[in-house]
Backbone as ProteinMPNN parsed JSONL, in Angstrom:
{"seq_chain_A": "MDAASDRVAQIQTEWRRERPDIDPSPQGVIGRLHRIGRLLDQRLDEVYARFDLSSAEFDILASLRRAGAPYQRRAGELAGHTMVTSGGLTKRVDRLISRGLVERRPEASDARGRLIGLTDAGLAVIDEAFTAHMAGEHRIIDELGPDAEMLEPLLRRWLDILESPLPERQAASAR", "coords_chain_A": {"N_chain_A": [[88.026, 114.698, 93.381], [89.889, 117.379, 92.389], [92.393, 117.968, 90.476], [94.186, 120.632, 91.388], [93.574, 119.733, 93.505], [94.685, 117.488, 94.385], [96.683, 114.327, 96.043], [99.563, 114.323, 94.587], [99.42, 117.161, 93.716], [99.556, 118.827, 95.911], [102.297, 118.046, 96.817], [103.649, 118.764, 94.951], [103.447, 122.179, 94.942], [104.257, 122.516, 97.501], [107.446, 122.225, 96.792], [107.631, 123.834, 95.49], [107.564, 125.769, 96.602], [109.43, 125.199, 98.343], [111.53, 125.19, 97.152], [112.129, 127.109, 94.83], [114.099, 126.89, 92.693], [113.927, 124.719, 91.333], [112.182, 123.358, 88.615], [109.336, 121.098, 89.689], [107.57, 120.159, 88.081], [107.694, 117.443, 86.688], [106.794, 115.261, 88.189], [104.445, 115.898, 88.646], [103.513, 113.961, 86.27], [104.794, 111.337, 86.782], [104.92, 111.169, 89.968], [102.075, 110.866, 89.871], [102.195, 108.326, 88.17], [103.265, 106.465, 89.678], [101.686, 106.516, 92.102], [98.67, 105.834, 90.914], [99.403, 103.085, 89.735], [100.025, 101.943, 92.079], [97.687, 101.981, 93.383], [95.927, 100.175, 91.124], [97.139, 98.215, 91.24], [96.434, 97.139, 94.08], [93.887, 96.894, 93.15], [93.884, 94.987, 91.361], [94.793, 92.844, 92.941], [92.452, 92.347, 94.598], [91.098, 90.731, 92.885], [92.619, 88.422, 92.227], [92.716, 87.47, 94.746], [90.235, 86.424, 95.615], [90.53, 84.312, 94.149], [91.673, 83.016, 95.745], [94.983, 83.115, 95.056], [98.029, 85.154, 94.819], [99.566, 87.917, 93.394], [101.71, 87.182, 91.743], [101.458, 84.656, 91.856], [99.015, 83.953, 90.174], [100.222, 85.269, 87.62], [102.098, 83.53, 87.263], [100.428, 81.39, 87.089], [98.815, 82.237, 84.405], [100.797, 82.418, 82.643], [101.803, 80.419, 81.911], [98.857, 79.084, 81.002], [99.275, 80.949, 78.753], [101.075, 79.298, 77.052], [99.618, 77.353, 75.729], [98.187, 74.267, 74.56], [100.355, 71.373, 75.725], [100.151, 73.537, 78.361], [102.493, 73.896, 79.691], [105.815, 74.779, 80.832], [109.189, 75.535, 80.733], [111.609, 75.619, 83.884], [112.849, 78.071, 83.821], [112.585, 79.35, 81.57], [110.124, 79.741, 82.079], [110.229, 81.784, 84.303], [110.772, 83.789, 82.8], [108.689, 84.86, 81.283], [107.339, 85.334, 83.294], [106.514, 87.951, 85.861], [108.035, 87.065, 87.672], [110.854, 86.596, 89.73], [113.45, 84.258, 89.475], [114.348, 83.244, 91.547], [112.076, 83.666, 93.676], [110.619, 81.91, 92.022], [110.445, 79.05, 92.675], [109.488, 79.334, 95.014], [106.813, 80.033, 94.732], [106.046, 78.302, 92.819], [106.156, 75.606, 94.134], [104.193, 75.755, 96.151], [102.207, 76.182, 94.834], [101.914, 73.691, 93.406], [101.083, 72.369, 95.926], [98.583, 73.026, 95.836], [97.909, 71.644, 94.154], [97.244, 72.834, 91.164], [99.206, 73.19, 89.68], [102.032, 71.146, 88.653], [105.097, 69.129, 87.967], [106.676, 68.085, 85.954], [108.853, 65.508, 83.538], [111.228, 66.233, 81.771], [110.893, 65.681, 77.908], [113.438, 65.717, 75.991], [115.557, 66.111, 78.153], [116.932, 64.406, 80.491], [117.418, 65.322, 82.653], [116.064, 67.189, 82.812], [113.158, 69.784, 83.838], [109.618, 70.623, 83.481], [107.189, 73.013, 84.308], [103.561, 72.822, 84.385], [100.068, 72.81, 83.876], [97.755, 71.952, 85.877], [94.738, 69.731, 85.851], [92.86, 71.182, 87.306], [94.307, 73.543, 87.819], [94.05, 74.834, 85.345], [91.267, 75.213, 85.274], [91.075, 77.086, 87.185], [92.665, 79.4, 86.17], [90.986, 79.777, 83.967], [89.081, 81.021, 84.995], [89.983, 82.741, 86.977], [91.002, 84.738, 85.027], [89.447, 85.663, 83.214], [87.698, 86.688, 85.374], [89.553, 88.467, 85.853], [90.164, 89.474, 83.455], [87.643, 91.276, 83.126], [87.616, 93.087, 85.392], [89.763, 94.442, 84.846], [88.739, 96.258, 82.527], [86.501, 97.085, 83.411], [88.396, 99.113, 84.671], [89.201, 100.635, 83.071], [87.226, 101.236, 81.515], [86.515, 103.443, 83.065], [87.426, 105.596, 82.384], [86.532, 106.876, 80.08], [86.4, 108.092, 76.71], [88.484, 108.825, 76.648], [90.737, 106.928, 76.734], [91.494, 105.718, 74.813], [93.338, 107.263, 73.72], [95.504, 106.963, 75.529], [97.163, 104.299, 75.815], [98.808, 104.207, 72.679], [100.075, 106.458, 74.079], [101.47, 105.879, 76.16], [102.881, 102.988, 75.222], [104.757, 103.459, 73.653], [106.363, 105.257, 75.499], [107.316, 103.318, 77.24], [108.616, 101.946, 74.979], [110.759, 103.376, 74.469], [111.726, 103.946, 77.466], [112.443, 101.094, 77.785], [114.401, 101.165, 76.018], [117.664, 100.067, 74.743], [120.914, 102.303, 76.213], [121.905, 104.022, 74.043], [120.243, 104.577, 72.131], [117.996, 105.473, 73.485], [119.161, 107.935, 74.458], [119.269, 109.193, 72.038], [116.385, 109.194, 71.034], [115.285, 111.133, 73.309], [116.759, 113.228, 72.467], [115.067, 114.209, 69.958]], "CA_chain_A": [[89.463, 115.752, 94.239], [90.259, 117.371, 91.2], [93.846, 118.034, 89.817], [94.131, 121.001, 92.135], [93.814, 119.421, 95.534], [95.459, 116.396, 94.827], [98.272, 114.638, 96.914], [100.978, 114.771, 94.035], [99.622, 118.153, 93.281], [100.084, 119.313, 97.281], [103.762, 118.214, 97.062], [104.561, 119.624, 93.733], [103.138, 123.127, 95.624], [104.998, 122.476, 99.003], [108.41, 121.726, 96.307], [107.758, 124.88, 94.508], [107.659, 126.751, 97.389], [110.956, 125.115, 99.541], [113.046, 125.106, 95.925], [111.409, 127.347, 93.471], [114.666, 127.322, 91.625], [113.863, 123.854, 90.676], [110.706, 122.613, 88.304], [108.844, 119.766, 90.301], [106.141, 119.358, 86.855], [107.716, 115.828, 85.917], [106.461, 115.142, 89.513], [102.984, 116.084, 88.012], [102.92, 112.95, 85.505], [105.469, 110.085, 87.039], [104.102, 110.954, 91.097], [100.571, 109.809, 89.595], [102.061, 107.007, 87.849], [103.266, 105.851, 90.687], [99.987, 106.434, 92.712], [97.87, 104.772, 90.033], [100.331, 101.46, 89.83], [99.652, 101.458, 93.633], [96.001, 101.542, 93.301], [95.484, 99.734, 90.186], [97.614, 96.78, 92.149], [95.312, 96.789, 95.03], [92.314, 96.585, 92.701], [93.892, 93.889, 90.855], [94.848, 91.794, 93.861], [91.336, 91.803, 95.106], [90.833, 90.323, 91.921], [93.061, 87.419, 92.598], [92.158, 87.094, 96.176], [89.213, 86.106, 94.84], [90.743, 83.086, 93.578], [93.085, 82.457, 96.504], [96.009, 83.509, 94.581], [99.068, 86.083, 94.797], [99.421, 88.622, 91.664], [102.942, 86.137, 91.28], [100.902, 83.016, 91.482], [98.095, 84.265, 88.709], [100.859, 85.363, 86.639], [102.5, 81.928, 86.695], [99.514, 80.552, 85.98], [98.687, 82.597, 83.227], [102.107, 82.164, 81.842], [101.442, 78.779, 81.427], [97.86, 78.912, 80.302], [99.537, 81.336, 77.509], [102.236, 78.808, 76.37], [98.93, 76.92, 74.793], [98.052, 73.02, 75.385], [99.918, 70.799, 76.99], [100.261, 74.074, 79.29], [103.53, 73.748, 80.459], [107.008, 75.434, 80.529], [110.691, 75.306, 81.725], [111.217, 76.586, 84.741], [113.839, 78.984, 83.145], [111.98, 80.107, 80.106], [108.695, 80.275, 82.469], [110.62, 82.885, 84.719], [110.998, 85.061, 81.929], [107.669, 84.943, 80.757], [106.516, 86.227, 84.274], [107.656, 89.143, 86.681], [108.175, 86.922, 89.309], [111.923, 86.364, 89.773], [114.079, 82.704, 89.232], [114.517, 82.634, 93.513], [110.689, 83.431, 93.799], [109.775, 80.97, 91.353], [110.415, 77.627, 93.655], [108.32, 79.048, 96.267], [105.202, 79.975, 94.179], [105.47, 76.983, 92.163], [105.845, 74.981, 95.281], [102.938, 76.736, 96.503], [100.599, 76.023, 93.769], [101.949, 72.299, 93.405], [100.627, 72.025, 97.015], [97.418, 73.332, 96.035], [97.16, 71.045, 92.978], [97.256, 73.684, 90.036], [100.824, 72.648, 88.967], [103.102, 69.912, 88.65], [105.997, 69.215, 87.572], [106.847, 66.839, 84.982], [110.198, 65.326, 82.758], [111.177, 67.511, 79.765], [111.58, 64.187, 77.243], [114.559, 65.912, 75.583], [116.311, 65.852, 78.747], [116.475, 63.597, 82.087], [117.291, 66.141, 84.228], [114.982, 68.81, 82.961], [111.719, 69.706, 84.661], [108.98, 71.264, 83.084], [105.719, 72.862, 85.06], [102.668, 72.34, 83.765], [99.487, 73.161, 84.317], [96.659, 70.324, 86.032], [93.603, 70.198, 85.019], [92.209, 72.198, 88.436], [94.922, 74.902, 87.674], [93.602, 75.594, 83.987], [90.111, 75.568, 85.323], [91.327, 78.312, 88.111], [93.214, 80.298, 86.004], [90.478, 80.388, 83.432], [87.793, 81.478, 85.563], [90.56, 83.972, 87.458], [91.586, 85.209, 83.529], [87.575, 85.898, 82.702], [87.378, 87.779, 86.22], [90.351, 89.621, 85.93], [89.828, 90.754, 82.181], [86.644, 91.987, 83.573], [87.993, 94.272, 85.966], [90.457, 95.661, 83.63], [87.655, 96.731, 81.398], [85.993, 98.376, 84.614], [88.958, 100.48, 85.345], [89.812, 101.926, 81.703], [86.096, 101.944, 80.904], [86.133, 104.898, 84.092], [88.344, 106.965, 81.618], [85.759, 106.977, 78.971], [87.034, 108.026, 75.228], [90.095, 109.311, 76.888], [91.685, 105.679, 77.013], [91.843, 105.462, 73.361], [95.012, 108.137, 73.737], [96.178, 106.23, 76.439], [97.487, 102.8, 75.277], [99.609, 104.762, 72.476], [101.059, 106.833, 74.616], [102.639, 104.615, 76.859], [103.324, 101.972, 74.361], [105.765, 104.685, 73.085], [107.265, 105.243, 76.229], [107.985, 102.179, 77.338], [109.703, 101.442, 73.888], [111.682, 104.322, 74.995], [111.957, 103.676, 78.835], [113.361, 99.901, 77.71], [115.303, 100.766, 74.576], [118.976, 100.459, 75.473], [120.655, 103.892, 76.76], [122.45, 105.109, 73.332], [118.865, 104.36, 71.546], [116.821, 106.849, 74.65], [119.604, 109.279, 74.295], [118.847, 109.717, 70.581], [115.011, 109.367, 71.198], [115.369, 111.944, 74.092], [117.131, 114.398, 71.994], [114.405, 114.396, 69.185]], "C_chain_A": [[90.036, 115.786, 92.57], [91.541, 117.642, 91.555], [94.235, 118.769, 90.769], [95.133, 120.771, 93.329], [94.542, 117.587, 96.042], [96.733, 115.771, 95.378], [99.582, 115.019, 96.173], [101.109, 116.492, 93.942], [100.382, 119.08, 94.643], [101.536, 119.048, 97.217], [104.092, 118.554, 96.252], [104.659, 121.397, 94.706], [104.047, 123.393, 96.849], [106.681, 122.474, 98.26], [108.851, 123.225, 95.802], [108.314, 126.02, 95.344], [109.009, 126.93, 98.327], [111.775, 125.398, 98.303], [112.079, 125.729, 94.948], [112.407, 127.657, 92.423], [114.841, 125.46, 91.094], [112.507, 123.168, 90.328], [110.457, 121.39, 88.696], [107.746, 119.62, 89.325], [106.559, 118.067, 86.633], [106.616, 115.139, 86.655], [104.831, 114.613, 89.009], [102.317, 114.21, 87.173], [103.85, 111.29, 86.525], [105.194, 109.962, 88.786], [103.012, 110.146, 91.168], [100.89, 108.728, 89.265], [102.029, 106.141, 88.849], [102.081, 105.373, 91.667], [99.009, 105.281, 92.04], [98.62, 103.51, 89.843], [99.798, 101.133, 91.132], [98.275, 100.742, 93.531], [95.374, 100.401, 92.425], [96.29, 98.036, 90.653], [96.951, 96.055, 93.254], [94.009, 96.207, 94.526], [92.637, 95.216, 91.999], [94.157, 92.308, 91.902], [93.421, 91.052, 95.24], [90.893, 90.721, 94.312], [91.286, 88.386, 92.409], [93.071, 86.77, 93.932], [91.329, 86.012, 95.893], [89.154, 84.209, 95.065], [91.84, 82.186, 94.621], [94.474, 82.275, 96.022], [96.789, 85.149, 94.395], [98.663, 86.854, 93.652], [100.812, 87.203, 91.208], [102.389, 84.885, 90.525], [99.903, 82.625, 89.92], [99.177, 84.485, 87.633], [101.77, 84.128, 86.164], [101.389, 81.189, 85.877], [98.914, 80.368, 84.664], [99.576, 82.566, 82.097], [101.737, 80.914, 80.782], [100.155, 78.416, 80.489], [98.144, 79.498, 78.762], [100.061, 80.488, 76.351], [101.109, 77.828, 75.211], [99.063, 75.435, 74.753], [100.029, 72.742, 74.746], [99.581, 72.133, 78.19], [101.096, 74.453, 80.455], [104.645, 74.826, 79.703], [108.23, 74.627, 80.629], [110.812, 76.203, 82.61], [111.891, 78.079, 84.344], [113.214, 80.029, 82.187], [109.986, 80.681, 81.174], [108.928, 81.839, 83.731], [110.828, 84.352, 83.687], [110.239, 85.285, 81.494], [106.78, 85.68, 81.824], [107.23, 87.67, 84.926], [107.627, 88.591, 87.667], [109.882, 86.554, 88.665], [112.467, 84.824, 89.971], [113.632, 82.171, 90.601], [113.034, 82.618, 93.729], [109.813, 82.766, 93.159], [109.349, 79.761, 92.146], [109.337, 77.835, 94.207], [107.125, 79.207, 96.003], [105.013, 78.924, 93.671], [105.328, 75.635, 93.571], [104.675, 75.135, 95.614], [101.579, 76.166, 95.627], [100.847, 74.491, 93.578], [100.899, 71.218, 95.005], [98.963, 71.774, 96.91], [96.697, 72.431, 94.796], [97.019, 71.492, 91.591], [97.946, 73.632, 89.17], [101.277, 71.689, 89.452], [103.999, 69.772, 87.868], [106.699, 67.781, 86.951], [108.417, 66.778, 84.166], [109.738, 65.743, 81.638], [111.736, 65.829, 78.989], [112.864, 64.604, 76.762], [115.786, 65.661, 76.821], [115.862, 64.92, 80.186], [116.612, 64.726, 83.126], [116.524, 67.412, 84.272], [113.62, 68.302, 83.619], [110.714, 70.938, 83.93], [107.766, 71.633, 84.277], [104.993, 72.816, 84.385], [101.572, 72.404, 84.612], [98.194, 71.741, 84.405], [95.415, 70.674, 85.707], [92.787, 71.16, 86.215], [92.965, 73.235, 87.924], [94.311, 75.617, 86.32], [92.016, 75.604, 84.132], [90.187, 76.76, 86.631], [91.914, 79.252, 87.043], [92.696, 80.477, 84.876], [89.699, 81.067, 83.665], [88.719, 82.531, 86.507], [90.98, 84.984, 85.825], [90.349, 85.932, 83.589], [87.727, 87.267, 83.454], [88.161, 89.03, 86.387], [90.361, 90.647, 84.542], [88.432, 91.545, 82.491], [86.516, 93.095, 84.669], [88.708, 95.246, 85.603], [89.752, 96.349, 82.677], [86.858, 97.594, 82.275], [87.028, 99.491, 84.537], [88.845, 101.085, 83.841], [88.266, 102.382, 81.374], [85.709, 103.614, 81.866], [86.794, 105.845, 83.262], [87.656, 107.031, 80.731], [86.706, 107.145, 77.372], [88.172, 108.287, 75.764], [90.823, 108.231, 76.716], [91.7, 105.514, 75.86], [93.582, 106.071, 73.129], [95.809, 107.796, 74.387], [97.733, 105.094, 76.18], [98.806, 103.823, 74.404], [101.026, 105.246, 72.999], [102.417, 105.862, 75.567], [103.157, 103.66, 76.368], [104.94, 102.82, 74.311], [106.868, 104.77, 74.291], [107.853, 104.477, 77.041], [109.016, 101.611, 76.523], [110.882, 102.552, 74.583], [112.501, 104.116, 76.312], [113.078, 101.933, 78.287], [114.273, 99.612, 76.795], [116.806, 100.673, 75.352], [119.854, 101.946, 74.879], [121.011, 104.569, 75.542], [121.09, 105.619, 72.203], [117.94, 105.451, 72.683], [118.025, 107.769, 74.322], [118.8, 110.133, 73.091], [117.515, 110.409, 71.039], [114.706, 110.533, 72.598], [115.721, 113.216, 73.393], [116.331, 115.043, 70.523], [113.289, 115.535, 69.41]], "O_chain_A": [[90.414, 114.886, 91.819], [91.907, 117.601, 92.73], [94.846, 118.05, 91.559], [96.222, 121.079, 93.814], [94.757, 116.919, 97.053], [97.786, 116.402, 95.296], [100.478, 115.709, 96.658], [102.16, 117.13, 94.016], [101.388, 119.783, 94.542], [102.167, 120.013, 97.648], [105.258, 118.912, 96.418], [105.757, 121.797, 95.092], [104.499, 124.517, 97.066], [107.484, 122.745, 99.152], [109.991, 123.682, 95.724], [109.14, 126.883, 95.046], [109.526, 127.927, 98.83], [112.86, 125.925, 98.546], [111.298, 125.028, 94.303], [112.125, 128.367, 91.457], [115.867, 125.077, 90.532], [111.792, 122.589, 91.146], [111.15, 120.479, 88.242], [106.846, 118.881, 89.726], [105.609, 117.356, 86.306], [105.692, 114.553, 86.091], [104.277, 113.514, 88.995], [101.289, 113.565, 87.376], [103.171, 110.294, 86.774], [105.208, 108.8, 89.193], [102.776, 109.201, 91.921], [100.229, 107.81, 89.749], [101.178, 105.273, 89.045], [101.685, 104.234, 91.915], [98.696, 104.185, 92.507], [97.725, 102.665, 89.83], [99.15, 100.098, 91.29], [97.896, 99.572, 93.569], [94.437, 99.735, 92.866], [95.857, 96.937, 90.306], [96.869, 94.837, 93.415], [93.262, 95.402, 95.083], [91.773, 94.339, 92.016], [93.827, 91.146, 91.663], [93.339, 90.149, 96.073], [90.332, 89.776, 94.866], [90.54, 87.473, 92.762], [93.43, 85.606, 94.107], [91.682, 84.833, 95.929], [88.448, 83.363, 95.614], [92.514, 81.177, 94.415], [95.152, 81.366, 96.5], [96.199, 86.122, 93.925], [97.653, 86.603, 92.994], [100.574, 86.395, 90.311], [102.579, 84.341, 89.437], [99.934, 81.728, 89.077], [99.004, 83.796, 86.628], [102.074, 83.836, 85.008], [101.323, 80.676, 84.759], [98.604, 79.377, 84.002], [99.268, 82.656, 80.909], [101.529, 80.663, 79.595], [100.234, 77.693, 79.496], [97.639, 78.995, 77.758], [99.794, 80.646, 75.16], [101.51, 77.559, 74.079], [100.241, 75.128, 74.933], [100.712, 73.368, 73.935], [98.723, 71.809, 79.011], [100.846, 74.971, 81.544], [104.56, 75.432, 78.635], [108.318, 73.4, 80.617], [110.376, 77.348, 82.491], [111.308, 79.12, 84.643], [113.379, 81.248, 82.141], [109.138, 81.545, 80.953], [108.066, 82.689, 83.953], [110.977, 85.546, 83.944], [110.509, 86.283, 80.825], [105.818, 86.4, 81.555], [108.233, 88.255, 84.515], [107.286, 89.183, 88.691], [110.124, 86.309, 87.483], [111.772, 84.153, 90.735], [112.927, 81.199, 90.868], [112.599, 81.497, 93.995], [108.601, 82.78, 93.372], [108.168, 79.45, 92.3], [108.354, 77.094, 94.17], [106.252, 78.725, 96.724], [103.935, 78.364, 93.87], [104.336, 74.923, 93.725], [103.971, 74.256, 95.116], [100.406, 75.88, 95.867], [99.775, 73.887, 93.592], [100.375, 70.107, 95.084], [98.258, 70.927, 97.458], [95.506, 72.409, 94.486], [96.687, 70.641, 90.766], [97.659, 73.906, 88.005], [101.023, 71.303, 90.593], [103.803, 70.353, 86.801], [107.09, 66.756, 87.508], [109.117, 67.79, 84.134], [108.74, 65.748, 80.916], [112.634, 65.085, 79.383], [113.708, 63.777, 77.106], [116.833, 65.093, 76.509], [114.758, 64.828, 80.721], [115.992, 64.898, 84.176], [116.342, 68.276, 85.13], [113.143, 67.191, 83.851], [111.125, 72.098, 83.88], [107.408, 70.76, 85.067], [105.479, 72.733, 83.257], [101.693, 72.18, 85.816], [97.841, 70.93, 83.548], [95.066, 71.792, 85.326], [91.987, 71.952, 85.716], [92.226, 74.093, 87.442], [94.127, 76.834, 86.277], [91.401, 75.995, 83.14], [89.105, 77.264, 86.933], [91.296, 80.303, 87.213], [93.374, 81.238, 84.185], [89.334, 81.876, 82.811], [87.955, 83.414, 86.896], [91.25, 86.166, 86.041], [90.419, 87.013, 84.175], [87.834, 88.393, 82.97], [87.823, 90.137, 86.807], [90.481, 91.868, 84.441], [88.316, 92.606, 81.877], [85.543, 93.836, 84.811], [88.578, 96.453, 85.807], [90.397, 97.121, 81.967], [86.557, 98.736, 81.928], [86.673, 100.657, 84.367], [88.275, 102.168, 83.71], [87.984, 103.535, 81.047], [84.977, 104.543, 81.526], [86.636, 107.029, 83.561], [88.432, 107.551, 79.929], [87.573, 106.333, 77.048], [89.094, 107.806, 75.105], [91.966, 108.601, 76.447], [92.347, 104.466, 75.856], [94.579, 105.559, 72.62], [96.966, 108.132, 74.132], [98.936, 105.268, 76.379], [99.723, 104.244, 75.109], [102.202, 104.949, 72.782], [103.585, 105.476, 75.531], [104.099, 103.23, 77.034], [105.96, 102.598, 74.963], [108.038, 104.428, 74.123], [108.887, 104.839, 77.604], [110.001, 100.995, 76.931], [111.845, 102.111, 75.21], [113.732, 104.108, 76.308], [114.288, 101.849, 78.496], [114.85, 98.547, 76.576], [116.99, 101.191, 76.453], [119.715, 102.531, 73.805], [120.628, 105.739, 75.532], [120.995, 106.707, 71.636], [117.154, 106.225, 72.138], [117.552, 108.681, 73.643], [118.098, 111.144, 73.1], [117.366, 111.595, 71.333], [113.491, 110.653, 72.757], [115.081, 114.235, 73.653], [116.743, 116.073, 69.988], [112.481, 115.792, 68.518]]}, "name": "protein", "num_of_chains": 1, "seq": "MDAASDRVAQIQTEWRRERPDIDPSPQGVIGRLHRIGRLLDQRLDEVYARFDLSSAEFDILASLRRAGAPYQRRAGELAGHTMVTSGGLTKRVDRLISRGLVERRPEASDARGRLIGLTDAGLAVIDEAFTAHMAGEHRIIDELGPDAEMLEPLLRRWLDILESPLPERQAASAR"}
């Protein structure tokens, strides 16, 4: 499908016809990013499904693995290192516990505190799943060819702008 006939271009054409007083050109970027995000999620979910994991469960296991040995984090810290809300964390951790991939451990410095840590089985699963995940991401990026090198710095800059506090964002947009 060429740029002139993709769904976003069709939507823009319809808006230009119906509301010629408003420039729909931002939809060319933002609309495509939304569609790309959904398609990327689908491709990544296919990889996670091979390991019977949801994206949130993969994220939890990956966060524990990135913590380094002994591959554990406090629950609150784990929520901050993943894209899982604290409310959704307990449900997902319970599922991972039932599968023998993680366990709750007492925290030595706080008798009431609990750590969530990878089991040996969890370590094996996340290492295998992460290997497959990165291979999949390489395939996706490779589809762009040499243009991929331009994309990361641009996206990093945009993310910095969007994640910055409002006064900084206003100053950046004034440049």
